[in-house]
Tab-separated table of C-alpha atoms in Angstrom:
chain	number	residue	atom	x	y	z
A	805	MET	CA	-45.159	12.808	-98.446
A	806	SER	CA	-44.389	15.884	-96.425
A	807	VAL	CA	-41.336	17.721	-97.725
A	808	ASN	CA	-39.075	19.750	-95.452
A	809	LYS	CA	-35.772	21.556	-95.831
A	810	ILE	CA	-32.751	20.385	-93.907
A	811	LYS	CA	-29.306	21.923	-93.516
A	812	VAL	CA	-26.683	19.860	-91.725
A	813	THR	CA	-22.927	19.688	-91.470
A	814	VAL	CA	-21.658	16.173	-92.050
A	815	ASN	CA	-17.945	15.490	-91.627
A	816	ASN	CA	-17.318	19.202	-91.984
A	817	LYS	CA	-19.271	19.612	-95.208
A	818	VAL	CA	-22.555	21.487	-95.330
A	819	PHE	CA	-25.496	19.766	-97.032
A	820	GLU	CA	-28.843	21.333	-97.848
A	821	GLU	CA	-31.618	19.099	-99.098
A	822	GLU	CA	-35.348	18.681	-99.265
A	823	ILE	CA	-36.435	15.486	-97.570
A	824	ASP	CA	-39.506	13.550	-96.479
A	825	SER	CA	-40.345	14.322	-92.839
A	826	ARG	CA	-40.123	10.671	-91.863
A	827	LEU	CA	-36.666	10.056	-93.353
A	828	LEU	CA	-34.448	8.487	-90.703
A	829	LEU	CA	-31.049	10.019	-90.075
A	830	VAL	CA	-29.258	6.778	-90.953
A	831	ASP	CA	-30.969	6.623	-94.342
A	832	PHE	CA	-30.265	10.299	-94.980
A	833	ILE	CA	-26.582	9.585	-94.354
A	834	ARG	CA	-26.470	6.391	-96.424
A	835	GLU	CA	-28.912	7.030	-99.250
A	836	ASN	CA	-28.930	10.799	-99.709
A	837	LEU	CA	-25.263	11.464	-98.915
A	838	GLY	CA	-23.870	8.110	-100.056
A	839	LEU	CA	-21.894	7.610	-96.851
A	840	THR	CA	-22.370	3.875	-96.448
A	841	GLY	CA	-19.800	3.360	-93.685
A	842	THR	CA	-22.637	3.790	-91.183
A	843	HIS	CA	-24.608	0.546	-91.086
A	844	VAL	CA	-28.192	-0.442	-90.418
A	845	GLY	CA	-28.209	-3.522	-88.227
A	846	CYS	CA	-31.386	-4.138	-86.253
A	847	ASP	CA	-33.282	-0.954	-87.115
A	848	THR	CA	-34.821	-1.162	-83.606
A	849	THR	CA	-32.448	0.869	-81.351
A	850	ASN	CA	-30.688	-2.246	-80.090
A	851	CYS	CA	-27.517	-3.020	-81.987
A	852	GLY	CA	-25.699	0.327	-82.343
A	853	ALA	CA	-24.315	-0.366	-85.854
A	854	CYS	CA	-25.852	2.960	-86.921
A	855	THR	CA	-24.080	5.001	-84.216
A	856	VAL	CA	-22.942	8.449	-85.382
A	857	LEU	CA	-21.918	11.552	-83.464
A	858	LEU	CA	-24.559	14.285	-83.302
A	859	ASP	CA	-22.932	17.484	-82.052
A	860	GLY	CA	-20.150	15.266	-80.731
A	861	LYS	CA	-22.324	12.768	-78.880
A	862	PRO	CA	-23.123	9.239	-80.053
A	863	VAL	CA	-26.730	8.536	-81.004
A	864	LYS	CA	-28.444	5.677	-82.817
A	865	SER	CA	-29.238	7.170	-86.196
A	866	CYS	CA	-31.965	4.596	-86.912
A	867	THR	CA	-33.931	6.201	-84.078
A	868	VAL	CA	-33.494	9.851	-85.004
A	869	PHE	CA	-35.425	11.625	-87.746
A	870	ALA	CA	-33.081	13.404	-90.134
A	871	LEU	CA	-35.020	16.610	-89.416
A	872	GLN	CA	-34.056	16.412	-85.741
A	873	ALA	CA	-30.464	16.970	-86.886
A	874	ASN	CA	-31.377	20.177	-88.737
A	875	GLY	CA	-28.782	22.860	-87.995
A	876	LYS	CA	-26.539	20.355	-86.231
A	877	SER	CA	-23.193	18.736	-86.901
A	878	ILE	CA	-22.777	15.031	-87.627
A	879	THR	CA	-19.620	12.951	-87.659
A	880	THR	CA	-19.619	9.535	-89.297
A	881	ILE	CA	-16.887	6.924	-89.616
A	882	GLU	CA	-15.838	8.559	-92.906
A	883	GLY	CA	-15.047	11.728	-90.942
A	884	LEU	CA	-12.365	10.112	-88.796
A	885	SER	CA	-9.666	8.990	-91.219
A	886	HIS	CA	-7.236	11.393	-92.879
A	887	GLY	CA	-7.617	10.308	-96.480
A	888	LYS	CA	-5.996	6.880	-96.622
A	889	GLU	CA	-4.351	7.321	-93.232
A	890	MET	CA	-6.330	5.544	-90.597
A	891	HIS	CA	-7.512	7.170	-87.397
A	892	PRO	CA	-5.765	5.859	-84.229
A	893	ILE	CA	-8.940	3.991	-83.234
A	894	GLN	CA	-9.140	2.331	-86.648
A	895	LYS	CA	-5.459	1.336	-86.368
A	896	ALA	CA	-6.040	-0.124	-82.924
A	897	PHE	CA	-9.000	-2.217	-84.166
A	898	LEU	CA	-6.727	-3.561	-86.911
A	899	ASP	CA	-3.788	-4.252	-84.566
A	900	LYS	CA	-5.864	-5.889	-81.829
A	901	ASN	CA	-8.245	-7.865	-84.062
A	902	GLY	CA	-11.191	-5.759	-82.919
A	903	LEU	CA	-13.314	-7.066	-85.765
A	904	GLN	CA	-14.160	-10.196	-87.663
A	905	CYS	CA	-17.091	-9.604	-90.013
A	906	GLY	CA	-16.838	-5.844	-89.487
A	907	TYR	CA	-20.524	-5.064	-89.506
A	908	CYS	CA	-20.569	-3.500	-86.019
A	909	THR	CA	-17.181	-1.830	-86.348
A	910	ALA	CA	-18.164	1.652	-87.512
A	911	GLY	CA	-20.582	1.956	-84.597
A	912	MET	CA	-18.010	0.606	-82.152
A	913	ILE	CA	-15.423	3.111	-83.349
A	914	MET	CA	-17.822	6.054	-83.092
A	915	ILE	CA	-18.781	5.228	-79.519
A	916	ALA	CA	-15.111	4.617	-78.678
A	917	HIS	CA	-14.261	8.055	-80.068
A	918	TRP	CA	-16.725	9.668	-77.647
A	919	LEU	CA	-15.649	7.519	-74.704
A	920	ILE	CA	-11.952	8.281	-75.133
A	921	ARG	CA	-12.620	12.021	-75.439
A	922	LYS	CA	-14.753	11.888	-72.295
A	923	ASN	CA	-12.628	9.500	-70.290
A	924	PRO	CA	-9.148	8.886	-71.750
A	925	GLU	CA	-8.303	6.556	-68.879
A	926	ALA	CA	-11.398	4.377	-69.044
A	927	THR	CA	-11.000	0.995	-67.368
A	928	ARG	CA	-12.034	-2.230	-69.073
A	929	ASP	CA	-15.295	-2.194	-67.099
A	930	GLU	CA	-16.005	1.390	-68.125
A	931	ILE	CA	-15.332	0.488	-71.759
A	932	ARG	CA	-17.730	-2.457	-71.518
A	933	GLU	CA	-20.387	-0.213	-69.955
A	934	ALA	CA	-19.908	2.415	-72.689
A	935	ILE	CA	-20.297	-0.104	-75.516
A	936	SER	CA	-23.255	-1.876	-73.910
A	937	GLY	CA	-25.506	-0.420	-76.612
A	938	ASN	CA	-23.349	-1.867	-79.397
A	939	LEU	CA	-23.729	-5.537	-80.279
A	940	CYS	CA	-20.991	-7.677	-81.812
A	941	ARG	CA	-21.854	-11.246	-82.735
A	942	CYS	CA	-18.321	-12.331	-83.716
A	943	THR	CA	-15.609	-11.289	-81.311
A	944	GLY	CA	-17.025	-11.912	-77.847
A	945	TYR	CA	-16.015	-8.289	-77.139
A	946	ASP	CA	-12.624	-8.981	-75.529
A	947	SER	CA	-10.663	-7.890	-78.588
A	948	ILE	CA	-12.893	-4.824	-78.964
A	949	VAL	CA	-12.126	-3.790	-75.397
A	950	ASP	CA	-8.419	-4.423	-76.138
A	951	SER	CA	-8.681	-2.229	-79.234
A	952	ILE	CA	-10.363	0.656	-77.416
A	953	GLN	CA	-7.825	0.473	-74.601
A	954	GLU	CA	-4.969	0.523	-77.112
A	955	ALA	CA	-6.589	3.430	-78.968
A	956	SER	CA	-6.955	5.425	-75.776
A	957	GLN	CA	-3.172	5.430	-75.486
A	958	ASN	CA	-2.640	6.703	-79.032
A	959	MET	CA	-5.481	9.146	-79.502
A	960	ILE	CA	-4.978	12.741	-78.395
A	961	PRO	CA	-8.441	13.927	-77.268
A	962	GLU	CA	-7.636	17.626	-77.785
A	963	GLU	CA	-6.888	16.969	-81.452
A	964	GLU	CA	-10.293	15.363	-81.854
A	965	GLU	CA	-12.448	18.219	-80.598
A	966	ASP	CA	-12.398	19.977	-83.970
A	967	ILE	CA	-13.595	16.836	-85.749
A	968	THR	CA	-16.812	16.785	-83.789
A	969	ALA	CA	-17.250	20.554	-83.867
A	970	GLY	CA	-17.443	20.262	-87.648
A	971	GLN	CA	-14.699	22.842	-88.133
A	972	ARG	CA	-11.852	20.712	-89.372
A	973	GLY	CA	-10.336	22.559	-92.290
A	974	ARG	CA	-8.730	20.289	-94.780
B	1343	MET	CA	-39.083	0.247	-90.929
B	1344	TYR	CA	-40.894	3.483	-91.542
B	1345	PRO	CA	-43.671	5.323	-89.735
B	1346	GLN	CA	-46.786	6.413	-91.532
B	1347	SER	CA	-46.454	9.793	-93.146
B	1348	PHE	CA	-46.795	12.848	-90.926
B	1349	GLU	CA	-46.432	16.601	-91.165
B	1350	TYR	CA	-43.418	17.876	-89.248
B	1351	VAL	CA	-43.462	21.203	-87.456
B	1352	ALA	CA	-40.695	22.774	-85.386
B	1353	PRO	CA	-42.140	25.675	-83.387
B	1354	ARG	CA	-39.743	28.404	-82.317
B	1355	THR	CA	-41.406	29.196	-79.011
B	1356	LEU	CA	-43.288	27.346	-76.298
B	1357	LYS	CA	-46.329	29.522	-76.997
B	1358	GLU	CA	-46.277	28.580	-80.664
B	1359	ALA	CA	-45.997	24.892	-79.749
B	1360	VAL	CA	-48.943	25.030	-77.342
B	1361	GLU	CA	-51.010	26.958	-79.871
B	1362	PHE	CA	-50.320	24.336	-82.537
B	1363	LEU	CA	-51.220	21.501	-80.156
B	1364	ARG	CA	-54.468	23.280	-79.216
B	1365	LYS	CA	-55.412	23.779	-82.853
B	1366	HIS	CA	-54.675	20.166	-83.788
B	1367	GLU	CA	-55.833	18.441	-80.611
B	1368	GLY	CA	-55.978	14.688	-81.092
B	1369	GLU	CA	-53.892	14.737	-84.271
B	1370	ALA	CA	-50.598	16.120	-83.007
B	1371	LYS	CA	-47.908	14.503	-80.879
B	1372	ILE	CA	-44.930	16.140	-79.203
B	1373	LEU	CA	-41.519	14.923	-80.365
B	1374	ALA	CA	-38.659	15.624	-77.940
B	1375	GLY	CA	-35.735	13.171	-78.079
B	1376	GLY	CA	-37.901	10.576	-79.774
B	1377	GLN	CA	-36.300	7.577	-78.086
B	1378	SER	CA	-39.680	6.129	-77.071
B	1379	LEU	CA	-41.843	7.728	-79.741
B	1380	ILE	CA	-39.814	6.876	-82.844
B	1381	PRO	CA	-39.728	3.103	-82.189
B	1382	ILE	CA	-43.505	3.178	-81.590
B	1383	LEU	CA	-44.057	5.056	-84.852
B	1384	LYS	CA	-41.677	2.796	-86.772
B	1385	MET	CA	-43.431	-0.328	-85.545
B	1386	ARG	CA	-46.717	1.395	-86.391
B	1387	PHE	CA	-48.192	0.875	-82.971
B	1388	ALA	CA	-49.356	4.471	-83.365
B	1389	SER	CA	-49.436	7.241	-85.935
B	1390	PHE	CA	-50.129	10.962	-85.831
B	1391	GLY	CA	-51.004	13.576	-88.424
B	1392	TYR	CA	-48.464	16.005	-87.001
B	1393	LEU	CA	-45.254	15.699	-85.035
B	1394	VAL	CA	-44.422	18.841	-83.093
B	1395	ASP	CA	-40.654	18.829	-82.595
B	1396	ILE	CA	-39.911	20.823	-79.439
B	1397	GLY	CA	-36.214	19.872	-79.578
B	1398	GLY	CA	-35.294	23.392	-80.638
B	1399	LEU	CA	-36.827	25.108	-77.586
B	1400	GLN	CA	-33.528	25.843	-75.872
B	1401	ASP	CA	-35.353	27.597	-72.997
B	1402	LEU	CA	-36.417	24.161	-71.783
B	1403	HIS	CA	-32.904	22.754	-71.769
B	1404	TYR	CA	-31.231	23.293	-68.378
B	1405	ILE	CA	-30.428	21.916	-64.940
B	1406	LYS	CA	-30.453	24.548	-62.168
B	1407	ARG	CA	-29.870	24.352	-58.455
B	1408	ASP	CA	-31.790	26.626	-56.073
B	1409	ARG	CA	-31.409	26.622	-52.319
B	1410	ASP	CA	-33.875	23.828	-51.648
B	1411	SER	CA	-34.575	22.380	-55.040
B	1412	ILE	CA	-33.200	21.280	-58.364
B	1413	ARG	CA	-35.031	22.508	-61.429
B	1414	ILE	CA	-34.699	20.382	-64.532
B	1415	GLY	CA	-35.867	21.679	-67.887
B	1416	SER	CA	-37.868	18.984	-69.633
B	1417	LEU	CA	-35.437	18.899	-72.570
B	1418	ALA	CA	-32.393	18.063	-70.431
B	1419	ARG	CA	-30.968	14.836	-71.816
B	1420	THR	CA	-30.883	11.726	-69.661
B	1421	SER	CA	-27.079	11.689	-70.007
B	1422	GLU	CA	-26.900	15.242	-68.642
B	1423	ILE	CA	-28.780	14.127	-65.509
B	1424	GLU	CA	-26.347	11.256	-65.147
B	1425	GLU	CA	-23.340	13.588	-65.356
B	1426	SER	CA	-24.652	16.663	-63.511
B	1427	GLN	CA	-22.601	17.387	-60.373
B	1428	ASP	CA	-25.561	19.271	-58.879
B	1429	ILE	CA	-27.698	16.172	-59.185
B	1430	ARG	CA	-24.966	13.804	-58.022
B	1431	MET	CA	-24.414	15.948	-54.913
B	1432	ASN	CA	-28.059	16.669	-54.099
B	1433	ALA	CA	-30.216	13.915	-55.548
B	1434	LEU	CA	-27.861	11.006	-56.132
B	1435	MET	CA	-30.636	8.471	-56.706
B	1436	LEU	CA	-31.781	10.384	-59.780
B	1437	ALA	CA	-28.312	10.228	-61.357
B	1438	GLU	CA	-28.142	6.580	-60.346
B	1439	ALA	CA	-31.398	5.836	-62.181
B	1440	ALA	CA	-30.499	7.978	-65.210
B	1441	SER	CA	-27.246	6.076	-65.672
B	1442	GLN	CA	-29.235	2.831	-65.956
B	1443	VAL	CA	-31.642	3.978	-68.661
B	1444	ALA	CA	-31.152	1.957	-71.879
B	1445	ASP	CA	-27.647	2.702	-73.247
B	1446	SER	CA	-25.293	5.665	-73.806
B	1447	GLN	CA	-26.689	6.522	-77.228
B	1448	VAL	CA	-30.299	6.524	-76.084
B	1449	ARG	CA	-29.384	8.597	-73.015
B	1450	ASN	CA	-27.662	11.191	-75.209
B	1451	MET	CA	-30.792	11.684	-77.275
B	1452	GLY	CA	-33.628	10.903	-74.861
B	1453	THR	CA	-34.947	13.680	-72.629
B	1454	VAL	CA	-35.926	13.644	-68.966
B	1455	GLY	CA	-39.313	15.094	-69.858
B	1456	GLY	CA	-39.967	12.391	-72.425
B	1457	ASN	CA	-39.017	9.627	-70.015
B	1458	CYS	CA	-41.401	11.053	-67.397
B	1459	VAL	CA	-44.464	11.873	-69.530
B	1460	HIS	CA	-44.441	8.880	-71.850
B	1461	GLY	CA	-46.332	6.841	-69.250
B	1462	ASP	CA	-44.480	3.584	-69.814
B	1463	PRO	CA	-44.377	1.799	-66.429
B	1464	GLY	CA	-41.008	0.322	-67.425
B	1465	ASN	CA	-39.427	3.778	-67.514
B	1466	ASP	CA	-37.053	4.414	-64.638
B	1467	LEU	CA	-37.236	8.141	-63.989
B	1468	PRO	CA	-40.956	8.310	-63.036
B	1469	SER	CA	-40.298	6.064	-60.031
B	1470	VAL	CA	-37.514	8.354	-58.860
B	1471	MET	CA	-39.766	11.384	-59.322
B	1472	LEU	CA	-42.415	9.638	-57.193
B	1473	ALA	CA	-39.901	8.761	-54.484
B	1474	LEU	CA	-38.529	12.322	-54.474
B	1475	ASP	CA	-42.033	13.865	-54.495
B	1476	ALA	CA	-41.260	15.874	-57.623
B	1477	ILE	CA	-43.523	18.531	-59.103
B	1478	TYR	CA	-44.178	18.627	-62.846
B	1479	LYS	CA	-44.696	22.119	-64.253
B	1480	VAL	CA	-46.796	22.114	-67.397
B	1481	THR	CA	-47.884	24.844	-69.781
B	1482	GLY	CA	-51.067	24.722	-71.826
B	1483	PRO	CA	-53.535	27.042	-73.572
B	1484	SER	CA	-54.894	28.317	-70.248
B	1485	GLY	CA	-51.494	28.908	-68.667
B	1486	THR	CA	-49.160	27.095	-66.337
B	1487	ARG	CA	-49.981	24.597	-63.595
B	1488	ASP	CA	-48.202	22.251	-61.220
B	1489	ILE	CA	-48.943	18.532	-61.138
B	1490	PRO	CA	-47.364	16.464	-58.347
B	1491	ALA	CA	-45.705	13.355	-59.766
B	1492	SER	CA	-47.838	11.411	-57.259
B	1493	GLU	CA	-50.998	12.456	-59.134
B	1494	PHE	CA	-49.604	12.263	-62.660
B	1495	TYR	CA	-49.717	8.594	-63.621
B	1496	VAL	CA	-53.213	7.359	-64.497
B	1497	ASP	CA	-52.755	4.210	-66.567
B	1498	SER	CA	-50.217	2.824	-69.061
B	1499	TYR	CA	-49.439	5.631	-71.522
B	1500	SER	CA	-52.121	7.735	-69.875
B	1501	THR	CA	-51.147	10.652	-67.649
B	1502	GLY	CA	-52.481	13.870	-66.187
B	1503	LEU	CA	-50.985	15.862	-69.044
B	1504	GLY	CA	-53.650	17.547	-71.201
B	1505	GLU	CA	-53.663	17.105	-74.983
B	1506	ALA	CA	-52.373	20.624	-75.587
B	1507	GLU	CA	-50.069	20.783	-72.568
B	1508	ILE	CA	-46.279	20.529	-72.512
B	1509	LEU	CA	-44.163	19.540	-69.539
B	1510	THR	CA	-41.650	22.374	-69.126
B	1511	GLU	CA	-39.899	21.731	-65.827
B	1512	ILE	CA	-39.491	19.153	-63.085
B	1513	VAL	CA	-38.791	20.458	-59.588
B	1514	ILE	CA	-37.261	18.083	-57.075
B	1515	PRO	CA	-36.425	18.913	-53.484
B	1516	VAL	CA	-32.739	18.633	-52.603
B	1517	ILE	CA	-32.087	15.533	-50.496
B	1518	GLN	CA	-31.282	16.974	-47.037
B	1519	HIS	CA	-28.828	15.778	-44.446
B	1520	GLY	CA	-30.362	12.828	-42.614
B	1521	SER	CA	-32.197	11.655	-45.718
B	1522	GLY	CA	-31.164	9.281	-48.443
B	1523	GLY	CA	-32.393	7.637	-51.578
B	1524	ALA	CA	-31.411	4.781	-53.850
B	1525	TYR	CA	-32.573	3.242	-57.122
B	1526	ILE	CA	-32.043	-0.469	-57.646
B	1527	LYS	CA	-32.868	-2.074	-60.961
B	1528	GLN	CA	-32.698	-5.725	-61.944
B	1529	ARG	CA	-32.537	-6.673	-65.584
B	1530	ARG	CA	-31.474	-9.686	-67.588
B	1531	ARG	CA	-29.243	-8.011	-70.149
B	1532	ALA	CA	-27.589	-4.619	-70.544
B	1533	GLY	CA	-30.043	-2.133	-72.026
B	1534	ASP	CA	-33.158	-4.136	-71.167
B	1535	PHE	CA	-36.134	-2.756	-69.340
B	1536	SER	CA	-36.130	-4.014	-65.768
B	1537	ILE	CA	-37.804	-7.133	-64.435
B	1538	ALA	CA	-38.467	-4.882	-61.457
B	1539	ALA	CA	-36.881	-1.786	-59.994
B	1540	VAL	CA	-37.454	0.168	-56.802
B	1541	ALA	CA	-36.802	3.801	-55.926
B	1542	ALA	CA	-36.550	4.266	-52.160
B	1543	PHE	CA	-36.334	7.486	-50.177
B	1544	VAL	CA	-36.118	7.612	-46.375
B	1545	SER	CA	-35.449	10.277	-43.775
B	1546	ILE	CA	-34.329	9.708	-40.212
B	1547	ASN	CA	-36.173	11.642	-37.471
B	1548	GLU	CA	-34.851	12.988	-34.151
B	1549	SER	CA	-35.378	9.687	-32.361
B	1550	GLY	CA	-33.357	7.858	-34.985
B	1551	ASN	CA	-36.404	6.223	-36.571
B	1552	CYS	CA	-37.862	6.561	-40.022
B	1553	GLY	CA	-39.482	9.981	-40.504
B	1554	VAL	CA	-40.587	9.768	-44.112
B	1555	ALA	CA	-40.499	6.729	-46.387
B	1556	ARG	CA	-41.380	6.770	-50.061
B	1557	LEU	CA	-41.145	3.641	-52.133
B	1558	ALA	CA	-41.900	3.591	-55.864
B	1559	VAL	CA	-41.935	0.690	-58.271
B	1560	THR	CA	-40.962	0.279	-61.943
B	1561	SER	CA	-42.084	-2.453	-64.385
B	1562	ILE	CA	-44.686	-4.101	-62.132
B	1563	GLY	CA	-48.262	-3.244	-63.055
B	1564	PRO	CA	-49.771	-0.677	-65.408
B	1565	ILE	CA	-48.077	2.415	-63.923
B	1566	ASN	CA	-45.141	3.506	-61.798
B	1567	PHE	CA	-46.673	3.668	-58.307
B	1568	ARG	CA	-45.905	4.142	-54.634
B	1569	SER	CA	-46.581	1.441	-52.082
B	1570	LYS	CA	-48.484	3.246	-49.340
B	1571	LYS	CA	-48.706	0.097	-47.213
B	1572	ALA	CA	-44.958	-0.379	-47.074
B	1573	GLU	CA	-44.422	3.352	-46.500
B	1574	GLU	CA	-46.921	3.493	-43.621
B	1575	PHE	CA	-45.395	0.428	-42.036
B	1576	LEU	CA	-41.922	1.977	-41.986
B	1577	THR	CA	-42.918	5.442	-40.783
B	1578	GLY	CA	-41.886	5.937	-37.159
B	1579	LYS	CA	-40.111	2.584	-36.998
B	1580	LYS	CA	-36.443	1.776	-36.773
B	1581	LEU	CA	-34.934	1.142	-40.206
B	1582	SER	CA	-33.628	-2.260	-39.128
B	1583	ASP	CA	-32.945	-5.150	-41.482
B	1584	GLN	CA	-36.040	-6.879	-40.141
B	1585	ASN	CA	-38.359	-3.907	-40.656
B	1586	ILE	CA	-36.941	-3.341	-44.123
B	1587	ALA	CA	-37.600	-6.987	-44.982
B	1588	THR	CA	-41.185	-6.704	-43.707
B	1589	ALA	CA	-41.723	-3.520	-45.749
B	1590	ALA	CA	-40.421	-5.259	-48.872
B	1591	GLN	CA	-42.824	-8.136	-48.227
B	1592	LEU	CA	-45.750	-5.684	-47.830
B	1593	LEU	CA	-44.689	-4.148	-51.123
B	1594	VAL	CA	-44.763	-7.553	-52.833
B	1595	ASP	CA	-48.123	-8.438	-51.262
B	1596	SER	CA	-49.676	-5.307	-52.756
B	1597	VAL	CA	-48.833	-6.080	-56.393
B	1598	GLU	CA	-50.177	-8.396	-59.056
B	1599	PRO	CA	-47.503	-8.750	-61.729
B	1600	VAL	CA	-48.354	-10.314	-65.063
B	1601	ALA	CA	-46.276	-13.188	-66.463
B	1602	ASP	CA	-44.456	-12.240	-69.668
B	1603	PRO	CA	-41.068	-12.951	-71.313
B	1604	TYR	CA	-39.399	-11.087	-68.444
B	1605	GLY	CA	-40.524	-13.746	-66.022
B	1606	SER	CA	-43.295	-15.610	-64.214
B	1607	VAL	CA	-45.443	-14.000	-61.533
B	1608	GLU	CA	-43.475	-15.713	-58.727
B	1609	PHE	CA	-40.125	-14.767	-60.246
B	1610	LYS	CA	-41.110	-11.119	-60.595
B	1611	LYS	CA	-42.373	-10.997	-57.020
B	1612	GLU	CA	-39.138	-12.445	-55.718
B	1613	ILE	CA	-37.048	-9.997	-57.751
B	1614	LEU	CA	-39.219	-7.132	-56.506
B	1615	ARG	CA	-38.755	-8.246	-52.897
B	1616	LEU	CA	-34.977	-8.372	-53.335
B	1617	VAL	CA	-34.623	-5.019	-55.099
B	1618	GLY	CA	-36.968	-3.530	-52.495
B	1619	ILE	CA	-34.718	-4.679	-49.656
B	1620	GLU	CA	-31.591	-3.499	-51.442
B	1621	ALA	CA	-33.030	-0.081	-52.296
B	1622	LEU	CA	-34.303	0.512	-48.752
B	1623	SER	CA	-31.025	-0.657	-47.190
B	1624	LYS	CA	-28.949	1.554	-49.451
B	1625	ALA	CA	-31.240	4.574	-48.901
B	1626	THR	CA	-30.973	4.003	-45.134
B	1627	ASP	CA	-27.163	3.794	-45.292
B	1628	ARG	CA	-27.067	7.034	-47.226
B	1629	ALA	CA	-29.463	8.745	-44.803
B	1630	LEU	CA	-27.218	7.681	-41.933
B	1631	GLY	CA	-24.147	8.807	-43.861
B	1632	VAL	CA	-22.664	5.290	-43.801
């Protein structure tokens, strides 16, 4: 085992650890930090259940070494809600039945967060294109697209910038 | 799934990276975005003693526009190519291809350099680089040299890049008025590699005929390659529907696809013919400003 130091900001908290060089980012988040909202689905870069934001942009954390995130900022699903108050995207998924089993949901919400910041007026086709790297085997996607569209009307992108910058102070 | 153990190094300068690669030739592999390499390591198709993470070399992370060319640092992300206004305005086919690579997440992490040097014939950007006659600038122990994309691809996963060399920059000429390019990709499902894809570039000469034609192919055969036969046929001719169809047929006649889960030999040939026609027609329309 080759041990290396890593320092990352996750959901606005700084973590410093010594890790094996081959530790995957998703396992660092789940096992080392105990943030199990991010899921491992396929483990082969297909399903998107492991999607997190790396410096504000969605990546598949099963296909990133934790060390590649050294010095960077990560946002996971746990970083979106305000305590027990759900984030507007989470609320929209609840209101519009955007999930059934829920396994893909964290990944869907993270990619939706990026899409809405980038393109608050995304059309249904643009939403489908954006989530093409996220698989859902329950819903047939229609209700997920509904949820993201609903969320785009309730989320204020400017208020979200500080979440992904890792500077939210609370 | 986990790769075999490796030592991780993150050099702070290009020089340091090259020096490390020289010292550990044969044992070290460059890690950029990792979107091709990490799956290969995880499936244990390959393993290396050292991974040299060049992700921190910010000097290699840029997209610049000169008068006649666009210079892309090898660490520019695929998504940055897709979104760059400079590229959309001056080399649209490259943005078009970048936007069809895998999915948003992979494009945010994967680099242009990685896509081009990996040597996977299913990768999209090498075909565009061939059609645009790009130059790859590489740095190694004995300095810097230029490799034309047209001389870069040797065999699957085998390229002109030396063991201790790093691709630093890709230079592509700006697409001039009277020229046009297009990238057409056919795939079964979102995110798949293509069954076949074609990058086409054409210019119109003073007599209204084809001045230059470059036609490069993805996913058919061991490397991304140009079809000289189809290009020679088109040069000097009118870019009519009929001539485009003949060129696409010449392209198909020059390949020997292998049957695999993406399709039978006949199916792949037919898809290639159709994407060839579409790419050439779209490139022609763009050259004519239609």
